[in-house]
PDB file of C-alpha atoms in Angstrom:
ATOM      1  CA  UNK A   2     141.286-142.261 -47.441  1.00 34.00           C
ATOM      2  CA  UNK A   3     144.177-142.322 -44.997  1.00 40.00           C
ATOM      3  CA  UNK A   4     147.032-144.682 -45.709  1.00 46.00           C
ATOM      4  CA  UNK A   5     146.519-148.024 -43.976  1.00 45.00           C
ATOM      5  CA  UNK A   6     148.984-149.713 -41.653  1.00 53.00           C
ATOM      6  CA  UNK A   7     150.237-153.094 -42.903  1.00 54.00           C
ATOM      7  CA  UNK A   8     148.546-155.561 -40.563  1.00 56.00           C
ATOM      8  CA  UNK A   9     148.547-158.432 -43.050  1.00 54.00           C
ATOM      9  CA  UNK A  10     149.372-161.089 -40.473  1.00 61.00           C
ATOM     10  CA  UNK A  11     146.583-159.908 -38.161  1.00 68.00           C
ATOM     11  CA  UNK A  12     143.748-159.982 -40.752  1.00 75.00           C
ATOM     12  CA  UNK A  13     141.881-156.921 -39.518  1.00 85.00           C
ATOM     13  CA  UNK A  14     138.151-156.733 -40.147  1.00 88.00           C
ATOM     14  CA  UNK A  15     137.508-153.567 -42.233  1.00 91.00           C
ATOM     15  CA  UNK A  16     133.989-153.349 -40.815  1.00 94.00           C
ATOM     16  CA  UNK A  17     135.399-153.260 -37.290  1.00 94.00           C
ATOM     17  CA  UNK A  18     137.826-150.485 -38.251  1.00 94.00           C
ATOM     18  CA  UNK A  19     134.943-148.499 -39.726  1.00 96.00           C
ATOM     19  CA  UNK A  20     132.851-149.047 -36.600  1.00 97.00           C
ATOM     20  CA  UNK A  21     135.629-147.732 -34.376  1.00 97.00           C
ATOM     21  CA  UNK A  22     136.275-144.782 -36.686  1.00 97.00           C
ATOM     22  CA  UNK A  23     132.614-143.761 -36.580  1.00 98.00           C
ATOM     23  CA  UNK A  24     132.569-144.032 -32.781  1.00 98.00           C
ATOM     24  CA  UNK A  25     135.699-141.888 -32.524  1.00 98.00           C
ATOM     25  CA  UNK A  26     134.264-139.221 -34.822  1.00 97.00           C
ATOM     26  CA  UNK A  27     131.130-139.193 -32.686  1.00 97.00           C
ATOM     27  CA  UNK A  28     133.229-138.557 -29.580  1.00 97.00           C
ATOM     28  CA  UNK A  29     135.091-135.746 -31.321  1.00 98.00           C
ATOM     29  CA  UNK A  30     131.801-133.929 -31.917  1.00 97.00           C
ATOM     30  CA  UNK A  31     131.574-133.582 -28.133  1.00 96.00           C
ATOM     31  CA  UNK A  32     135.181-132.398 -27.707  1.00 97.00           C
ATOM     32  CA  UNK A  33     135.739-129.796 -24.990  1.00 96.00           C
ATOM     33  CA  UNK A  34     138.671-127.368 -25.183  1.00 96.00           C
ATOM     34  CA  UNK A  35     138.567-127.052 -21.390  1.00 96.00           C
ATOM     35  CA  UNK A  36     139.848-130.623 -21.111  1.00 95.00           C
ATOM     36  CA  UNK A  37     143.073-129.956 -23.045  1.00 96.00           C
ATOM     37  CA  UNK A  38     146.169-130.342 -20.866  1.00 95.00           C
ATOM     38  CA  UNK A  39     148.629-127.624 -21.800  1.00 97.00           C
ATOM     39  CA  UNK A  40     151.060-128.657 -19.062  1.00 96.00           C
ATOM     40  CA  UNK A  41     152.051-132.068 -17.737  1.00 92.00           C
ATOM     41  CA  UNK A  42     154.720-133.615 -15.540  1.00 91.00           C
ATOM     42  CA  UNK A  43     157.610-135.415 -17.209  1.00 90.00           C
ATOM     43  CA  UNK A  44     160.424-137.719 -16.032  1.00 86.00           C
ATOM     44  CA  UNK A  45     163.986-136.763 -15.407  1.00 82.00           C
ATOM     45  CA  UNK A  46     166.248-137.975 -18.205  1.00 74.00           C
ATOM     46  CA  UNK A  47     169.333-140.081 -17.582  1.00 65.00           C
ATOM     47  CA  UNK A  48     172.886-139.383 -18.652  1.00 57.00           C
ATOM     48  CA  UNK A  49     172.994-138.027 -22.192  1.00 53.00           C
ATOM     49  CA  UNK A  50     169.230-137.518 -22.198  1.00 57.00           C
ATOM     50  CA  UNK A  51     168.569-140.864 -23.842  1.00 55.00           C
ATOM     51  CA  UNK A  52     166.548-142.605 -21.151  1.00 62.00           C
ATOM     52  CA  UNK A  53     163.753-141.617 -18.784  1.00 67.00           C
ATOM     53  CA  UNK A  54     164.358-142.244 -15.073  1.00 64.00           C
ATOM     54  CA  UNK A  55     161.142-143.973 -14.075  1.00 68.00           C
ATOM     55  CA  UNK A  56     159.568-142.532 -10.936  1.00 71.00           C
ATOM     56  CA  UNK A  57     161.782-139.429 -10.920  1.00 81.00           C
ATOM     57  CA  UNK A  58     159.908-136.364 -12.146  1.00 88.00           C
ATOM     58  CA  UNK A  59     161.221-132.982 -13.142  1.00 88.00           C
ATOM     59  CA  UNK A  60     160.061-130.226 -10.823  1.00 88.00           C
ATOM     60  CA  UNK A  61     158.862-127.944 -13.609  1.00 91.00           C
ATOM     61  CA  UNK A  62     156.034-129.202 -15.847  1.00 94.00           C
ATOM     62  CA  UNK A  63     156.377-129.466 -19.601  1.00 95.00           C
ATOM     63  CA  UNK A  64     154.550-126.577 -21.282  1.00 97.00           C
ATOM     64  CA  UNK A  65     152.915-127.652 -24.512  1.00 97.00           C
ATOM     65  CA  UNK A  66     151.954-124.050 -25.330  1.00 96.00           C
ATOM     66  CA  UNK A  67     155.642-123.287 -25.852  1.00 96.00           C
ATOM     67  CA  UNK A  68     155.587-125.647 -28.844  1.00 97.00           C
ATOM     68  CA  UNK A  69     151.989-125.344 -30.085  1.00 97.00           C
ATOM     69  CA  UNK A  70     150.462-121.878 -30.357  1.00 97.00           C
ATOM     70  CA  UNK A  71     147.255-121.811 -28.259  1.00 96.00           C
ATOM     71  CA  UNK A  72     145.135-120.150 -30.932  1.00 97.00           C
ATOM     72  CA  UNK A  73     141.489-121.097 -31.516  1.00 97.00           C
ATOM     73  CA  UNK A  74     142.227-123.582 -34.305  1.00 97.00           C
ATOM     74  CA  UNK A  75     144.878-125.397 -32.285  1.00 98.00           C
ATOM     75  CA  UNK A  76     142.664-125.452 -29.223  1.00 98.00           C
ATOM     76  CA  UNK A  77     139.991-127.216 -31.262  1.00 98.00           C
ATOM     77  CA  UNK A  78     142.562-129.621 -32.689  1.00 98.00           C
ATOM     78  CA  UNK A  79     143.930-130.549 -29.282  1.00 98.00           C
ATOM     79  CA  UNK A  80     140.410-130.883 -27.896  1.00 98.00           C
ATOM     80  CA  UNK A  81     139.675-133.410 -30.650  1.00 98.00           C
ATOM     81  CA  UNK A  82     142.877-135.344 -29.915  1.00 98.00           C
ATOM     82  CA  UNK A  83     142.062-135.297 -26.210  1.00 98.00           C
ATOM     83  CA  UNK A  84     138.652-136.790 -26.956  1.00 98.00           C
ATOM     84  CA  UNK A  85     140.354-139.557 -28.969  1.00 98.00           C
ATOM     85  CA  UNK A  86     142.611-140.303 -26.003  1.00 98.00           C
ATOM     86  CA  UNK A  87     139.584-140.397 -23.694  1.00 97.00           C
ATOM     87  CA  UNK A  88     137.823-142.799 -26.062  1.00 98.00           C
ATOM     88  CA  UNK A  89     140.817-145.155 -26.091  1.00 98.00           C
ATOM     89  CA  UNK A  90     141.036-144.985 -22.305  1.00 98.00           C
ATOM     90  CA  UNK A  91     137.369-145.966 -22.022  1.00 97.00           C
ATOM     91  CA  UNK A  92     137.988-149.176 -23.986  1.00 96.00           C
ATOM     92  CA  UNK A  93     140.006-150.570 -21.025  1.00 94.00           C
ATOM     93  CA  UNK A  94     142.491-152.268 -23.348  1.00 95.00           C
ATOM     94  CA  UNK A  95     145.697-150.455 -22.434  1.00 97.00           C
ATOM     95  CA  UNK A  96     147.334-148.723 -19.488  1.00 97.00           C
ATOM     96  CA  UNK A  97     149.057-145.965 -21.446  1.00 97.00           C
ATOM     97  CA  UNK A  98     148.274-144.221 -24.717  1.00 98.00           C
ATOM     98  CA  UNK A  99     149.682-141.152 -26.439  1.00 97.00           C
ATOM     99  CA  UNK A 100     149.395-139.205 -29.690  1.00 98.00           C
ATOM    100  CA  UNK A 101     152.524-137.589 -31.121  1.00 98.00           C
ATOM    101  CA  UNK A 102     153.188-135.217 -34.002  1.00 98.00           C
ATOM    102  CA  UNK A 103     156.451-134.857 -35.929  1.00 97.00           C
ATOM    103  CA  UNK A 104     157.554-131.248 -35.674  1.00 96.00           C
ATOM    104  CA  UNK A 105     160.681-129.151 -36.052  1.00 94.00           C
ATOM    105  CA  UNK A 106     161.861-128.455 -32.513  1.00 93.00           C
ATOM    106  CA  UNK A 107     165.183-126.777 -31.787  1.00 88.00           C
ATOM    107  CA  UNK A 108     166.240-127.251 -35.403  1.00 92.00           C
ATOM    108  CA  UNK A 109     165.629-131.009 -35.622  1.00 94.00           C
ATOM    109  CA  UNK A 110     162.655-133.290 -36.285  1.00 96.00           C
ATOM    110  CA  UNK A 111     161.156-134.527 -33.037  1.00 96.00           C
ATOM    111  CA  UNK A 112     158.015-136.307 -31.912  1.00 97.00           C
ATOM    112  CA  UNK A 113     155.976-134.001 -29.708  1.00 97.00           C
ATOM    113  CA  UNK A 114     153.460-135.603 -27.334  1.00 97.00           C
ATOM    114  CA  UNK A 115     150.156-133.790 -27.824  1.00 98.00           C
ATOM    115  CA  UNK A 116     147.736-135.777 -25.657  1.00 98.00           C
ATOM    116  CA  UNK A 117     147.954-138.914 -23.533  1.00 97.00           C
ATOM    117  CA  UNK A 118     146.772-140.846 -20.505  1.00 97.00           C
ATOM    118  CA  UNK A 119     148.830-142.947 -18.086  1.00 95.00           C
ATOM    119  CA  UNK A 120     152.080-142.493 -16.193  1.00 91.00           C
ATOM    120  CA  UNK A 121     154.247-139.424 -16.914  1.00 90.00           C
ATOM    121  CA  UNK A 122     156.561-139.912 -19.884  1.00 88.00           C
ATOM    122  CA  UNK A 123     158.992-137.889 -21.935  1.00 89.00           C
ATOM    123  CA  UNK A 124     157.426-135.228 -24.172  1.00 93.00           C
ATOM    124  CA  UNK A 125     159.902-135.206 -27.064  1.00 93.00           C
ATOM    125  CA  UNK A 126     161.742-137.895 -29.031  1.00 90.00           C
ATOM    126  CA  UNK A 127     164.347-137.028 -31.676  1.00 93.00           C
ATOM    127  CA  UNK A 128     163.557-138.723 -34.981  1.00 95.00           C
ATOM    128  CA  UNK A 129     166.952-139.928 -36.154  1.00 92.00           C
ATOM    129  CA  UNK A 130     168.895-143.129 -36.745  1.00 92.00           C
ATOM    130  CA  UNK A 131     170.506-143.133 -33.292  1.00 88.00           C
ATOM    131  CA  UNK A 132     167.218-142.998 -31.405  1.00 86.00           C
ATOM    132  CA  UNK A 133     165.586-145.367 -33.884  1.00 88.00           C
ATOM    133  CA  UNK A 134     167.981-148.076 -32.682  1.00 86.00           C
ATOM    134  CA  UNK A 135     166.584-147.965 -29.144  1.00 84.00           C
ATOM    135  CA  UNK A 136     163.179-146.300 -29.424  1.00 87.00           C
ATOM    136  CA  UNK A 137     160.097-147.784 -31.099  1.00 89.00           C
ATOM    137  CA  UNK A 138     158.676-144.272 -31.319  1.00 91.00           C
ATOM    138  CA  UNK A 139     161.630-142.920 -33.273  1.00 92.00           C
ATOM    139  CA  UNK A 140     161.887-146.052 -35.457  1.00 92.00           C
ATOM    140  CA  UNK A 141     158.236-145.920 -36.465  1.00 94.00           C
ATOM    141  CA  UNK A 142     158.324-142.182 -37.169  1.00 95.00           C
ATOM    142  CA  UNK A 143     161.516-142.506 -39.196  1.00 94.00           C
ATOM    143  CA  UNK A 144     160.525-145.554 -41.234  1.00 92.00           C
ATOM    144  CA  UNK A 145     156.727-145.375 -41.343  1.00 93.00           C
ATOM    145  CA  UNK A 146     156.513-149.005 -40.224  1.00 90.00           C
ATOM    146  CA  UNK A 147     154.350-150.002 -37.268  1.00 91.00           C
ATOM    147  CA  UNK A 148     155.586-152.269 -34.499  1.00 90.00           C
ATOM    148  CA  UNK A 149     153.394-154.670 -32.561  1.00 91.00           C
ATOM    149  CA  UNK A 150     155.067-156.269 -29.527  1.00 91.00           C
ATOM    150  CA  UNK A 151     152.892-158.643 -27.540  1.00 92.00           C
ATOM    151  CA  UNK A 152     155.631-159.807 -25.190  1.00 90.00           C
ATOM    152  CA  UNK A 153     158.280-157.206 -24.384  1.00 89.00           C
ATOM    153  CA  UNK A 154     160.423-159.609 -22.336  1.00 89.00           C
ATOM    154  CA  UNK A 155     160.530-162.129 -25.173  1.00 89.00           C
ATOM    155  CA  UNK A 156     161.139-159.379 -27.724  1.00 85.00           C
ATOM    156  CA  UNK A 157     164.206-158.189 -25.791  1.00 82.00           C
ATOM    157  CA  UNK A 158     165.436-161.763 -25.237  1.00 84.00           C
ATOM    158  CA  UNK A 159     165.312-162.297 -28.998  1.00 84.00           C
ATOM    159  CA  UNK A 160     167.600-159.308 -29.549  1.00 78.00           C
ATOM    160  CA  UNK A 161     165.067-156.534 -30.061  1.00 77.00           C
ATOM    161  CA  UNK A 162     166.145-153.061 -28.966  1.00 70.00           C
ATOM    162  CA  UNK A 163     163.716-151.546 -26.496  1.00 71.00           C
ATOM    163  CA  UNK A 164     163.458-148.192 -24.743  1.00 68.00           C
ATOM    164  CA  UNK A 165     162.118-148.948 -21.252  1.00 69.00           C
ATOM    165  CA  UNK A 166     160.160-146.089 -19.735  1.00 69.00           C
ATOM    166  CA  UNK A 167     157.840-148.052 -17.434  1.00 75.00           C
ATOM    167  CA  UNK A 168     159.108-151.499 -16.338  1.00 80.00           C
ATOM    168  CA  UNK A 169     155.511-152.676 -15.885  1.00 88.00           C
ATOM    169  CA  UNK A 170     154.878-152.599 -19.646  1.00 91.00           C
ATOM    170  CA  UNK A 171     154.519-156.070 -21.182  1.00 93.00           C
ATOM    171  CA  UNK A 172     152.929-155.245 -24.556  1.00 93.00           C
ATOM    172  CA  UNK A 173     153.238-152.262 -26.874  1.00 93.00           C
ATOM    173  CA  UNK A 174     151.954-151.131 -30.235  1.00 94.00           C
ATOM    174  CA  UNK A 175     153.480-148.132 -31.982  1.00 94.00           C
ATOM    175  CA  UNK A 176     151.976-147.027 -35.291  1.00 95.00           C
ATOM    176  CA  UNK A 177     152.509-144.168 -37.750  1.00 95.00           C
ATOM    177  CA  UNK A 178     149.774-141.887 -39.013  1.00 96.00           C
ATOM    178  CA  UNK A 179     150.060-140.427 -42.484  1.00 95.00           C
ATOM    179  CA  UNK A 180     149.142-137.472 -44.655  1.00 95.00           C
ATOM    180  CA  UNK A 181     147.078-138.041 -47.811  1.00 92.00           C
ATOM    181  CA  UNK A 182     150.373-138.058 -49.707  1.00 93.00           C
ATOM    182  CA  UNK A 183     151.792-140.832 -47.530  1.00 92.00           C
ATOM    183  CA  UNK A 184     154.084-138.638 -45.415  1.00 95.00           C
ATOM    184  CA  UNK A 185     154.537-139.715 -41.801  1.00 96.00           C
ATOM    185  CA  UNK A 186     152.905-137.012 -39.676  1.00 98.00           C
ATOM    186  CA  UNK A 187     153.567-138.648 -36.324  1.00 98.00           C
ATOM    187  CA  UNK A 188     152.752-141.750 -34.330  1.00 97.00           C
ATOM    188  CA  UNK A 189     150.450-143.221 -31.740  1.00 97.00           C
ATOM    189  CA  UNK A 190     151.808-145.380 -28.938  1.00 96.00           C
ATOM    190  CA  UNK A 191     149.879-147.753 -26.672  1.00 97.00           C
ATOM    191  CA  UNK A 192     151.199-149.856 -23.804  1.00 95.00           C
ATOM    192  CA  UNK A 193     149.663-152.543 -21.614  1.00 96.00           C
ATOM    193  CA  UNK A 194     150.714-154.234 -18.382  1.00 96.00           C
ATOM    194  CA  UNK A 195     149.710-157.654 -19.757  1.00 95.00           C
ATOM    195  CA  UNK A 196     151.065-159.831 -22.562  1.00 94.00           C
ATOM    196  CA  UNK A 197     149.219-160.590 -25.810  1.00 93.00           C
ATOM    197  CA  UNK A 198     146.944-157.550 -25.825  1.00 93.00           C
ATOM    198  CA  UNK A 199     147.301-156.385 -29.427  1.00 92.00           C
ATOM    199  CA  UNK A 200     145.357-158.631 -31.783  1.00 89.00           C
ATOM    200  CA  UNK A 201     142.445-158.212 -34.185  1.00 88.00           C
ATOM    201  CA  UNK A 202     139.964-156.004 -32.341  1.00 90.00           C
ATOM    202  CA  UNK A 203     142.571-153.962 -30.474  1.00 94.00           C
ATOM    203  CA  UNK A 204     144.516-153.301 -33.667  1.00 94.00           C
ATOM    204  CA  UNK A 205     141.303-152.396 -35.476  1.00 94.00           C
ATOM    205  CA  UNK A 206     140.808-149.700 -32.836  1.00 96.00           C
ATOM    206  CA  UNK A 207     144.288-148.294 -33.325  1.00 96.00           C
ATOM    207  CA  UNK A 208     144.037-148.481 -37.108  1.00 94.00           C
ATOM    208  CA  UNK A 209     140.885-146.370 -36.816  1.00 96.00           C
ATOM    209  CA  UNK A 210     142.697-143.904 -34.562  1.00 97.00           C
ATOM    210  CA  UNK A 211     145.494-143.583 -37.123  1.00 96.00           C
ATOM    211  CA  UNK A 212     142.953-142.805 -39.837  1.00 96.00           C
ATOM    212  CA  UNK A 213     141.297-140.056 -37.775  1.00 98.00           C
ATOM    213  CA  UNK A 214     144.254-138.347 -36.059  1.00 98.00           C
ATOM    214  CA  UNK A 215     145.711-136.621 -39.181  1.00 97.00           C
ATOM    215  CA  UNK A 216     142.495-134.629 -39.558  1.00 97.00           C
ATOM    216  CA  UNK A 217     143.005-132.967 -36.173  1.00 98.00           C
ATOM    217  CA  UNK A 218     146.706-132.194 -35.857  1.00 98.00           C
ATOM    218  CA  UNK A 219     147.595-128.639 -34.764  1.00 98.00           C
ATOM    219  CA  UNK A 220     149.364-126.159 -36.993  1.00 93.00           C
TER     220      UNK A 220
END
């Protein structure tokens, strides 16, 4: 059994999590390697590379095959993750969703975006204390603690640090996924253009995703 996220205050229904997990696994059985996106557009980064410049895209696409070997096993893994992303998109709950894996890139631990839907976003996040101060993604990967933000504006007003990629985002959930031994393997990130999106049923969906994703990460 995959390690569960601590959603004590949200009182998730285990039966609902199981229902979503079974639906996701059913979708994965129909995964198609032809749908894997090995290249995608990414934003320009601001001074120091710490912030994405929204609406300004780099001319050259990001090439995932330079970080994940496109062998048969990895193709199947990414096809499964792509089918998970498609399933989440079909629920019409969020406007952006991505699956990341912690990997050694250029000598440091970084979050690598493996599959997503929504507006272009940065492909790599360093997992260190500096980025954890401004980035939910890095914080969650570093500490293994999920973050649920149902009102970004209020969260910032109350002193929360927040990495703004898309100014339209009003709610965000960022959750870790774990190995059987409890090691953080990466994160999922979901964003919505409305407030108060992430409550019982929505979080049950993303809990189910976090239970399934570790079974399909590439080598």
